[in-house]
PDB file of C-alpha atoms in Angstrom:
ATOM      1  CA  UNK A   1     -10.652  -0.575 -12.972  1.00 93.00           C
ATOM      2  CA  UNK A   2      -9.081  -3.408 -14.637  1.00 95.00           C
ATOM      3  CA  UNK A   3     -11.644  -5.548 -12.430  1.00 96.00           C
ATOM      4  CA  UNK A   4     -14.429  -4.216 -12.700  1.00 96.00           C
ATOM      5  CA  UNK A   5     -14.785  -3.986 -16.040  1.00 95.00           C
ATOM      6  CA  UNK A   6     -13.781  -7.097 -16.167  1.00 94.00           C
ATOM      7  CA  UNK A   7     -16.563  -8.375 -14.051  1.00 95.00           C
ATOM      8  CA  UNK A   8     -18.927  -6.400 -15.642  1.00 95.00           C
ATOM      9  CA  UNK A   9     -18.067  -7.875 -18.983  1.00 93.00           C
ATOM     10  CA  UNK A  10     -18.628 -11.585 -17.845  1.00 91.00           C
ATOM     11  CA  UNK A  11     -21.676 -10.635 -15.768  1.00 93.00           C
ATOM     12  CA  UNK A  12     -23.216  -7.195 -16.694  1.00 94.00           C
ATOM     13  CA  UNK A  13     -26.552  -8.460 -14.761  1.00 95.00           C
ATOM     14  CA  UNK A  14     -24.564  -8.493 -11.764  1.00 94.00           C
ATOM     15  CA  UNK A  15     -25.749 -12.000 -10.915  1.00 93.00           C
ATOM     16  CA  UNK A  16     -23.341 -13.541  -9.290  1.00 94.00           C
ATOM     17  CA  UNK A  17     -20.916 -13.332  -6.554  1.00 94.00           C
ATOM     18  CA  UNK A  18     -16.903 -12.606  -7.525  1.00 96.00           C
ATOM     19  CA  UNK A  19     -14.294 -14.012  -5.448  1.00 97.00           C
ATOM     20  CA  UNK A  20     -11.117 -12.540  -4.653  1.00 97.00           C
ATOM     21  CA  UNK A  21      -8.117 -14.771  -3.285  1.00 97.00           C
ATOM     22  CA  UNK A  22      -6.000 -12.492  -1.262  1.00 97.00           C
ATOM     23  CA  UNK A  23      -7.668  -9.285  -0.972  1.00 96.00           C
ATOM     24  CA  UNK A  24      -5.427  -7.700   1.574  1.00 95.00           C
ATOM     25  CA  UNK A  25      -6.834  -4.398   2.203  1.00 95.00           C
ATOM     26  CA  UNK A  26      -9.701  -4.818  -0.053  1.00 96.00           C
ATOM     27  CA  UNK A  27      -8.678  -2.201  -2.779  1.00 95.00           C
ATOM     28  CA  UNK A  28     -10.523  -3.751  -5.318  1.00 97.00           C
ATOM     29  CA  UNK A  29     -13.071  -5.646  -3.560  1.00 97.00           C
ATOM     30  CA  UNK A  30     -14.604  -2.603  -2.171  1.00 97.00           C
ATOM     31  CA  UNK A  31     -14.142  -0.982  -6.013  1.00 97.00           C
ATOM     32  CA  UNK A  32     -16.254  -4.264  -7.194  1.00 97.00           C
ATOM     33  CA  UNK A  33     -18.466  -3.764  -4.486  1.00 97.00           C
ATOM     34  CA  UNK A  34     -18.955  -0.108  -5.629  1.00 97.00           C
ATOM     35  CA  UNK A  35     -19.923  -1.210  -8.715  1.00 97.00           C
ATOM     36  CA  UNK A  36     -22.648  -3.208  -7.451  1.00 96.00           C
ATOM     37  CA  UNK A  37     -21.129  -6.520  -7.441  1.00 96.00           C
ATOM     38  CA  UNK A  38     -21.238  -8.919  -4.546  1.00 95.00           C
ATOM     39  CA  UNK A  39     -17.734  -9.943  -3.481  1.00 96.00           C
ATOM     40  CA  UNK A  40     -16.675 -12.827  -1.236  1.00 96.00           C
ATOM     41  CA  UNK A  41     -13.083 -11.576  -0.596  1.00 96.00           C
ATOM     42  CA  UNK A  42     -10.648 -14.009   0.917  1.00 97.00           C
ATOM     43  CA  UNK A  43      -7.548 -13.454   3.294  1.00 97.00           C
ATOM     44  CA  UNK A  44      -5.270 -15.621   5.551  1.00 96.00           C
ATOM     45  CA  UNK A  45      -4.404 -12.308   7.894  1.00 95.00           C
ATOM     46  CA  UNK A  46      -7.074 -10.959  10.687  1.00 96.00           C
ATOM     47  CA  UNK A  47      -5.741  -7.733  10.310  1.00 96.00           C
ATOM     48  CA  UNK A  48      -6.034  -7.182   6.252  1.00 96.00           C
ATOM     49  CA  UNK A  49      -9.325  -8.415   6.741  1.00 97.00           C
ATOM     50  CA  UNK A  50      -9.760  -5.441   9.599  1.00 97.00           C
ATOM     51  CA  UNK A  51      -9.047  -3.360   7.577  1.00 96.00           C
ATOM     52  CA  UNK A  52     -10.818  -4.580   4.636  1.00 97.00           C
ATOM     53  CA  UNK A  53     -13.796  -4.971   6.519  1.00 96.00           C
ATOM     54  CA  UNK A  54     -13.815  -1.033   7.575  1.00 96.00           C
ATOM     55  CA  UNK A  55     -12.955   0.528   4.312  1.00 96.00           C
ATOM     56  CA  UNK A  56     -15.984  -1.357   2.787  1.00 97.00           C
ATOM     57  CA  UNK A  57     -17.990  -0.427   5.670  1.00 96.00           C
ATOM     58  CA  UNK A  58     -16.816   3.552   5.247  1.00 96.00           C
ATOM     59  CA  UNK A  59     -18.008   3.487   1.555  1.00 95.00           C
ATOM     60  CA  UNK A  60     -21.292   1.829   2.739  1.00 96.00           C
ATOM     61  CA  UNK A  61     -20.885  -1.636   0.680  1.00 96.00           C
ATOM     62  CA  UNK A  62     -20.972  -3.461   3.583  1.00 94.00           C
ATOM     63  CA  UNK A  63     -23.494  -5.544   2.721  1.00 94.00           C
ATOM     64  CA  UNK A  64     -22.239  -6.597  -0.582  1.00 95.00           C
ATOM     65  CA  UNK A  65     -18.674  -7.395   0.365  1.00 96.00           C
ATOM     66  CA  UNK A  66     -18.180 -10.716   2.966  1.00 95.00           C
ATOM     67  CA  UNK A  67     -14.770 -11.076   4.336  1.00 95.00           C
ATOM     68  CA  UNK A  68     -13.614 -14.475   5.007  1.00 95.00           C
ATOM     69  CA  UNK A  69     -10.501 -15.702   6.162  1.00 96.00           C
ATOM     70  CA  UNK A  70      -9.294 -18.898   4.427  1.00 95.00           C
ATOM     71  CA  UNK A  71      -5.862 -20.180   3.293  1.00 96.00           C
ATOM     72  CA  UNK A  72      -6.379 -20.368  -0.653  1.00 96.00           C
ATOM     73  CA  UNK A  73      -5.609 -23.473  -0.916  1.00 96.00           C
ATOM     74  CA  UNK A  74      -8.682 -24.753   1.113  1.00 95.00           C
ATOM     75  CA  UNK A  75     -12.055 -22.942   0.663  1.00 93.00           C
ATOM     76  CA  UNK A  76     -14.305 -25.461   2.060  1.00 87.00           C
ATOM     77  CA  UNK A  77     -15.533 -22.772   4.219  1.00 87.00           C
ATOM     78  CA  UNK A  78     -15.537 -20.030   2.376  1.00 90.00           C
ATOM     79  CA  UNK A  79     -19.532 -19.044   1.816  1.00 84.00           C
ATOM     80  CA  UNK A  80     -20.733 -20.823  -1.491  1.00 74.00           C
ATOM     81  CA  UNK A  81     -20.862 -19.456  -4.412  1.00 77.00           C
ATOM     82  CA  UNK A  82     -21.063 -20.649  -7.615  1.00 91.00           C
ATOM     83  CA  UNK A  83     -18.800 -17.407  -8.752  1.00 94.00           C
ATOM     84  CA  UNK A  84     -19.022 -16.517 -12.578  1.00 93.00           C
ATOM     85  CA  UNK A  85     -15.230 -14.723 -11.764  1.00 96.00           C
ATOM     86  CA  UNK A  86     -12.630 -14.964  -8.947  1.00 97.00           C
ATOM     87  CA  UNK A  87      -9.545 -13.310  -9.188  1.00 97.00           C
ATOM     88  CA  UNK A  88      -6.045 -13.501  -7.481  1.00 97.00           C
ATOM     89  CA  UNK A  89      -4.198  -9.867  -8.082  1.00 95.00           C
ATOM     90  CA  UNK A  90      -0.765  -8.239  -8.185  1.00 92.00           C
ATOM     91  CA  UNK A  91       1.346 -11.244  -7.187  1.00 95.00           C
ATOM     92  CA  UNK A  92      -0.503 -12.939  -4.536  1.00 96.00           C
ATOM     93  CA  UNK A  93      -0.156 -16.099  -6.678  1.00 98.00           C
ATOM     94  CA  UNK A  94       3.578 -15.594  -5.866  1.00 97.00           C
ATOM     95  CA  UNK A  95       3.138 -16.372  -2.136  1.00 97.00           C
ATOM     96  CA  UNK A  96       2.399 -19.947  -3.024  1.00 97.00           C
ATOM     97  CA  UNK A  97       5.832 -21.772  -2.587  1.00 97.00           C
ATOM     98  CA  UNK A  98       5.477 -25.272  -4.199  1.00 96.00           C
ATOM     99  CA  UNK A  99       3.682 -27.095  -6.857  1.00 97.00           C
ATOM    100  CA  UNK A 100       1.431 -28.932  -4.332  1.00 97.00           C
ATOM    101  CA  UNK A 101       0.188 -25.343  -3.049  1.00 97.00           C
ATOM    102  CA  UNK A 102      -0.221 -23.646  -6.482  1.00 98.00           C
ATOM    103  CA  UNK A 103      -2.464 -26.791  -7.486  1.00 98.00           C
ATOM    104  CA  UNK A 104      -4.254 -26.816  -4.633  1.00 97.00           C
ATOM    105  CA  UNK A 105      -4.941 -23.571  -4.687  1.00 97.00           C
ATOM    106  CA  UNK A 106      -6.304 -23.692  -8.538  1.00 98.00           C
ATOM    107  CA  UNK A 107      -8.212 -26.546  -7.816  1.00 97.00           C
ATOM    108  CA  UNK A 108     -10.090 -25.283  -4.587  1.00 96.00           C
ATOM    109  CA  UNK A 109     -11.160 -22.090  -6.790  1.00 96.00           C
ATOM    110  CA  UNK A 110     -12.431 -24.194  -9.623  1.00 95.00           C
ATOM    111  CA  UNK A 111     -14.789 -25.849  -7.429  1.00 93.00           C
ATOM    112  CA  UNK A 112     -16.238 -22.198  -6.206  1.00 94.00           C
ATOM    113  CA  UNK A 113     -16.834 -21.351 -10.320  1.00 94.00           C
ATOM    114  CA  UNK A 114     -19.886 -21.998 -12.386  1.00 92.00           C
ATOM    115  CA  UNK A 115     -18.793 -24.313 -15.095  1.00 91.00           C
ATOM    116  CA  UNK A 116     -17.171 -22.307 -17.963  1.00 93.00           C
ATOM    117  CA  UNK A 117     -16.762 -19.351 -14.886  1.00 93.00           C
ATOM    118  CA  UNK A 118     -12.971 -17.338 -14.880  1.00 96.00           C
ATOM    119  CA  UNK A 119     -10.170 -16.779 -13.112  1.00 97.00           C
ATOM    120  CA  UNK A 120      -7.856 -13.914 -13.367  1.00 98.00           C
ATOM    121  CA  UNK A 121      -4.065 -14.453 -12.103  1.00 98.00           C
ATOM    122  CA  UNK A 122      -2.037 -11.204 -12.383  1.00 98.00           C
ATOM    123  CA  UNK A 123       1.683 -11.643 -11.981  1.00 97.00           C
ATOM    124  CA  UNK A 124       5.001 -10.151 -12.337  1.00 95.00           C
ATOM    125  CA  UNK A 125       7.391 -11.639 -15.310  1.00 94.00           C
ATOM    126  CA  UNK A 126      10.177 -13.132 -14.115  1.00 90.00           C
ATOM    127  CA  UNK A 127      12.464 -11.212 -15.484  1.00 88.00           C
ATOM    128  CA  UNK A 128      15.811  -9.724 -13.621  1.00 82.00           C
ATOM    129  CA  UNK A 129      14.757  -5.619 -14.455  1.00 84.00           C
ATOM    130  CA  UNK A 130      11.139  -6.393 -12.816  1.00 85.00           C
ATOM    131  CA  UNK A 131      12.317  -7.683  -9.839  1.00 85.00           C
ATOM    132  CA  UNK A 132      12.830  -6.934  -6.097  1.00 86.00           C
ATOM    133  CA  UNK A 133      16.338  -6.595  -5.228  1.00 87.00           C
ATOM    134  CA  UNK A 134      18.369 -10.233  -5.405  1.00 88.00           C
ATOM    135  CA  UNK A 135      21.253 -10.112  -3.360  1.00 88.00           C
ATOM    136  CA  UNK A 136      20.401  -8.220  -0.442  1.00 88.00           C
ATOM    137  CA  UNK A 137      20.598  -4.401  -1.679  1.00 90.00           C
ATOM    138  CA  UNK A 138      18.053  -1.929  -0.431  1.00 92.00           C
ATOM    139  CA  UNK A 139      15.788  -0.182  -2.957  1.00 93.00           C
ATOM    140  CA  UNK A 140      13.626   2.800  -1.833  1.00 95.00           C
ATOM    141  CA  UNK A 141      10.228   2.489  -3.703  1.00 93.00           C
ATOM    142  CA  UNK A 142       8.563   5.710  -2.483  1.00 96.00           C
ATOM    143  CA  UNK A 143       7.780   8.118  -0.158  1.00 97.00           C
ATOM    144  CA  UNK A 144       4.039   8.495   1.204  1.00 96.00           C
ATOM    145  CA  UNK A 145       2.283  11.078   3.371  1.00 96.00           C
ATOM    146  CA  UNK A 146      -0.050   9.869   6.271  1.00 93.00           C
ATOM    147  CA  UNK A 147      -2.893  11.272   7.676  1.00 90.00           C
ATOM    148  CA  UNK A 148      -1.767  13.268  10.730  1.00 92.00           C
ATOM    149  CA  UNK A 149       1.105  14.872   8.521  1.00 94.00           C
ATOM    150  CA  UNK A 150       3.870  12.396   8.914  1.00 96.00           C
ATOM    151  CA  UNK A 151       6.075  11.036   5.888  1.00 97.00           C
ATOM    152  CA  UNK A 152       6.055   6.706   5.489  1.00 97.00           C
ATOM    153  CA  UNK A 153       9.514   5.608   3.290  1.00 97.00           C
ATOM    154  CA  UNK A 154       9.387   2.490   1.842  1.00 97.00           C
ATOM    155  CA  UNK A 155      12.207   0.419   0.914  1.00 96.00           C
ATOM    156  CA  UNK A 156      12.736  -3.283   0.052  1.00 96.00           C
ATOM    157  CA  UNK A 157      15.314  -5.377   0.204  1.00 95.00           C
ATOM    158  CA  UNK A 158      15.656  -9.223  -1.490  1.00 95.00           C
ATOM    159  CA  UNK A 159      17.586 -11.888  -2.302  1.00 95.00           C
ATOM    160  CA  UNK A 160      17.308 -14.187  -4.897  1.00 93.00           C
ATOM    161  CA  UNK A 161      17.176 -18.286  -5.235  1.00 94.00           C
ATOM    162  CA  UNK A 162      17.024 -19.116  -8.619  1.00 92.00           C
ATOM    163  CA  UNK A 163      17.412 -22.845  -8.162  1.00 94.00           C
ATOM    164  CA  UNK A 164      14.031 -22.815  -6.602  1.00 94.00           C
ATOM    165  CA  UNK A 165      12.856 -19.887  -8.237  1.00 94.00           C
ATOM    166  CA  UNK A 166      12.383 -18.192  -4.874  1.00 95.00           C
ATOM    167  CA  UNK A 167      12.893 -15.041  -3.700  1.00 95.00           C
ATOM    168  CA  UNK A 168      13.282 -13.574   0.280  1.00 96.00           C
ATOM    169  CA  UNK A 169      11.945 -10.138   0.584  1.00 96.00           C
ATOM    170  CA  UNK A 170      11.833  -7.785   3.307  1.00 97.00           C
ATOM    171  CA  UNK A 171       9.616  -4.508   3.544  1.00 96.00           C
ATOM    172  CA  UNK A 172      10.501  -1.430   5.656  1.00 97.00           C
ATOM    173  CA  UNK A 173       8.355   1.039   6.133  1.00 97.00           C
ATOM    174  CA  UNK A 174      10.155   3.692   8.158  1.00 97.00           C
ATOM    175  CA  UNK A 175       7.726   6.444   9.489  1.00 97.00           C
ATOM    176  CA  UNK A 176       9.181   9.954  10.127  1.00 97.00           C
ATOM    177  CA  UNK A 177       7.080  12.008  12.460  1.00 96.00           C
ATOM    178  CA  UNK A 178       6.652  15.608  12.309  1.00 93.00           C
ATOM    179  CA  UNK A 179       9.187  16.449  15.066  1.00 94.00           C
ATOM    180  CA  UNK A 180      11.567  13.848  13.269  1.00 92.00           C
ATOM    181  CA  UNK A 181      11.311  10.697  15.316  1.00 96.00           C
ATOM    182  CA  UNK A 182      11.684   7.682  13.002  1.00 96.00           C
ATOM    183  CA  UNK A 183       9.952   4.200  13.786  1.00 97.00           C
ATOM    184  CA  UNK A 184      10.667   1.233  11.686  1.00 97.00           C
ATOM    185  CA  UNK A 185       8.225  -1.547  11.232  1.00 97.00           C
ATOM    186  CA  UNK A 186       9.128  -4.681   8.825  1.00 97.00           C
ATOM    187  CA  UNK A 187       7.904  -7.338   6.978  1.00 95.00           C
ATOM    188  CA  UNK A 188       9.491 -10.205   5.638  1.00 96.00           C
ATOM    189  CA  UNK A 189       8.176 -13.047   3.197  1.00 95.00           C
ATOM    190  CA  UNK A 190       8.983 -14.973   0.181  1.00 97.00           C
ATOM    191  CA  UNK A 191       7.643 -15.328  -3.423  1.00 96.00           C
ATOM    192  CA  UNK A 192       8.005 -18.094  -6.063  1.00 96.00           C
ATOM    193  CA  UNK A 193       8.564 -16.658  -9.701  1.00 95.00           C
ATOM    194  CA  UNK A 194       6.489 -18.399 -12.467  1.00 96.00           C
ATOM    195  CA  UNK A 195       6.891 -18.474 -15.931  1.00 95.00           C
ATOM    196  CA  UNK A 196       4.940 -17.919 -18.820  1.00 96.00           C
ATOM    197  CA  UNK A 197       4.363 -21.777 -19.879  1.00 97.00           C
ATOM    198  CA  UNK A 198       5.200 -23.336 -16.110  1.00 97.00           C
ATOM    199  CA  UNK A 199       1.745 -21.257 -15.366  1.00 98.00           C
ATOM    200  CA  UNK A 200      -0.191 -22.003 -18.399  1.00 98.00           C
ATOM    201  CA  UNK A 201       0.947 -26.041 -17.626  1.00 98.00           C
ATOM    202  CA  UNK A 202      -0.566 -25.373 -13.805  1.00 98.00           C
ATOM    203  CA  UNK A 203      -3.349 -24.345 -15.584  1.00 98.00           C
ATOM    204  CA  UNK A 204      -3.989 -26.782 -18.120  1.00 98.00           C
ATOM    205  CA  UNK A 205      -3.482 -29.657 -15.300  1.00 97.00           C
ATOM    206  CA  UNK A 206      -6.075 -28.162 -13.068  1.00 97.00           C
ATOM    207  CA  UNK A 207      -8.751 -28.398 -15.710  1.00 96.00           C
ATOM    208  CA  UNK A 208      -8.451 -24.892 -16.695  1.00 97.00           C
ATOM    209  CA  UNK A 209      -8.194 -23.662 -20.648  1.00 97.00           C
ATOM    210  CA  UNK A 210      -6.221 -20.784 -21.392  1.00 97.00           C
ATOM    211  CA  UNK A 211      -8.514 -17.682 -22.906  1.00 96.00           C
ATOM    212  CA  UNK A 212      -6.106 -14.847 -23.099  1.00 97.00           C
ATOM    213  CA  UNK A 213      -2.599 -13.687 -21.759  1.00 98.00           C
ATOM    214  CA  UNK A 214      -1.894  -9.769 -21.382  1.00 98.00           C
ATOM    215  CA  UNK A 215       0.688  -7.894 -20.534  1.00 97.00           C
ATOM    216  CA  UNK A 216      -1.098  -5.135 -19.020  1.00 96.00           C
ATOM    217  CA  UNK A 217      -4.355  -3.535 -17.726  1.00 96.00           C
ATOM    218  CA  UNK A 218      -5.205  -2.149 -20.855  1.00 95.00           C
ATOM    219  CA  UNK A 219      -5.906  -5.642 -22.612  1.00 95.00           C
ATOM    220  CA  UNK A 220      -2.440  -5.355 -25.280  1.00 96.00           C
ATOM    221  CA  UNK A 221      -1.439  -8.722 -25.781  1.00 96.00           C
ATOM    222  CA  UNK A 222       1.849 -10.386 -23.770  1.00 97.00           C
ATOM    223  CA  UNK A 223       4.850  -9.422 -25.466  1.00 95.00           C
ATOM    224  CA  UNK A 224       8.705  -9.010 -24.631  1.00 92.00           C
ATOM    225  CA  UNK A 225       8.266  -5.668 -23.080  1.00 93.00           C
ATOM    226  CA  UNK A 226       5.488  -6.282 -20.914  1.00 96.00           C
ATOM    227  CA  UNK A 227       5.322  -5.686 -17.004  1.00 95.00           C
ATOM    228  CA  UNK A 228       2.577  -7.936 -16.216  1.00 97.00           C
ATOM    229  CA  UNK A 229       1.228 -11.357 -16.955  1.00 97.00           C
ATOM    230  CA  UNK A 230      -2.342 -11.443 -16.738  1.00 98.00           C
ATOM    231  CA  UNK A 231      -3.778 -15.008 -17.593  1.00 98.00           C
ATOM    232  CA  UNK A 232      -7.175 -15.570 -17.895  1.00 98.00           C
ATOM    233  CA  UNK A 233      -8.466 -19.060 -18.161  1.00 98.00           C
ATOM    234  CA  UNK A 234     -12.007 -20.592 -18.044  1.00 96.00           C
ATOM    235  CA  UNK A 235     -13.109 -23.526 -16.486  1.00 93.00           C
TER     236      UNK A 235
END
């Protein structure tokens, strides 16, 4: 919801094209797409874009949402815009391990937005209480039914670099059948934590000004207690 009102708000007309960096299964671009906007919704995996692809197409907004798949850092293929909005949720800024990348990766969305056009980055304070496990404990984080009655447990497990503000962090999803039979599938990855001002310097250097920082969907202003930094900068 937090997107689409968002886009809305910049572009009530529904003129131009949004672009999401990272969609993964397309939960929001399809939502956007609903809404009657057209998305351009990036992803460096075949298979998130699969699936993407068929959830849009089971809602019948096919025809506004276009998959591509693209590293963020280079979208010299991605299908033109000019965007009035693109958007990079829940952490997928994280994924970007250096500098180099994260600039990169600003700079090739900048040249996809109309001059003055946002971007959204939505991230996870660094903070020690917000984040995955750090030295290899296992933390269930819920319990999820699936269609043909079986039970999916998620845990993660992590562990912490903080001299390069990294972090390793395995998924399991563990899939308990209705006769019992367990099957384990994995995923393993790594983030890079960014801070408040590190990310509003990245910004600043890749012609970007800062509008508004908040510390949750519901538009309250960044504080000490929030869960989320949400930046929003023009360019």
């Amino acid at each position: 919801g937090f997107y689409v009102q968002y886009a809305l708000a910049m572009d009530p007309g529904r003129e131009y094209p949004v672009l999401e960096l990272g969609c993964g299964t397309g939960r929001v671009a399809v939502a956007l797409g609903e809404a009657g906007f057209r998305v351009t919704a990036v992803d460096i995996s075949p298979g998130m874009l699969d699936v993407c692809r068929a959830r849009a197409a089971e809602v019948g907004v096919l025809d506004s949402v276009t998959v591509a798949r693209a590293d963020m850092r280079d979208l010299g293929d991605v299908p033109p815009g000019p965007c009035n909005l693109a958007f990079c949720a829940i952490n997928t800024f994280a994924h970007l391990l250096t500098t180099e990348d994260q600039l990169a990766m600003l700079g090739a969305v900048r040249s996809k937005l109309v001059q003055h056009g946002l971007l959204i980055i939505d991230l996870t304070p660094p903070l020690p209480y917000l984040m995955p496990p750090t030295d290899g404990d296992v933390m269930l984080q819920g319990t999820y039914p699936a269609s043909d009655g079986a039970l999916v447990h998620k845990t993660v497990a992590g562990w912490a670099d903080p001299s390069t503000q990294t972090h390793l962090v395995t998924l399991f999803y563990d899939r308990e059948a209705r006769d019992g039979t367990l099957t384990r599938t994995s995923h393993t990855f790594t983030l890079r934590w960014t801070g408040r001002y590190e990310m509003e310097l990245l910004l600043r250097l890749a012609g970007y000004t800062l509008e508004k920082l908040y510390g949750d969907y519901d538009l309250n202003e960044y504080g000490e207690d929030s869960e989320r930094m949400i930046f929003v900068a023009r360019s």
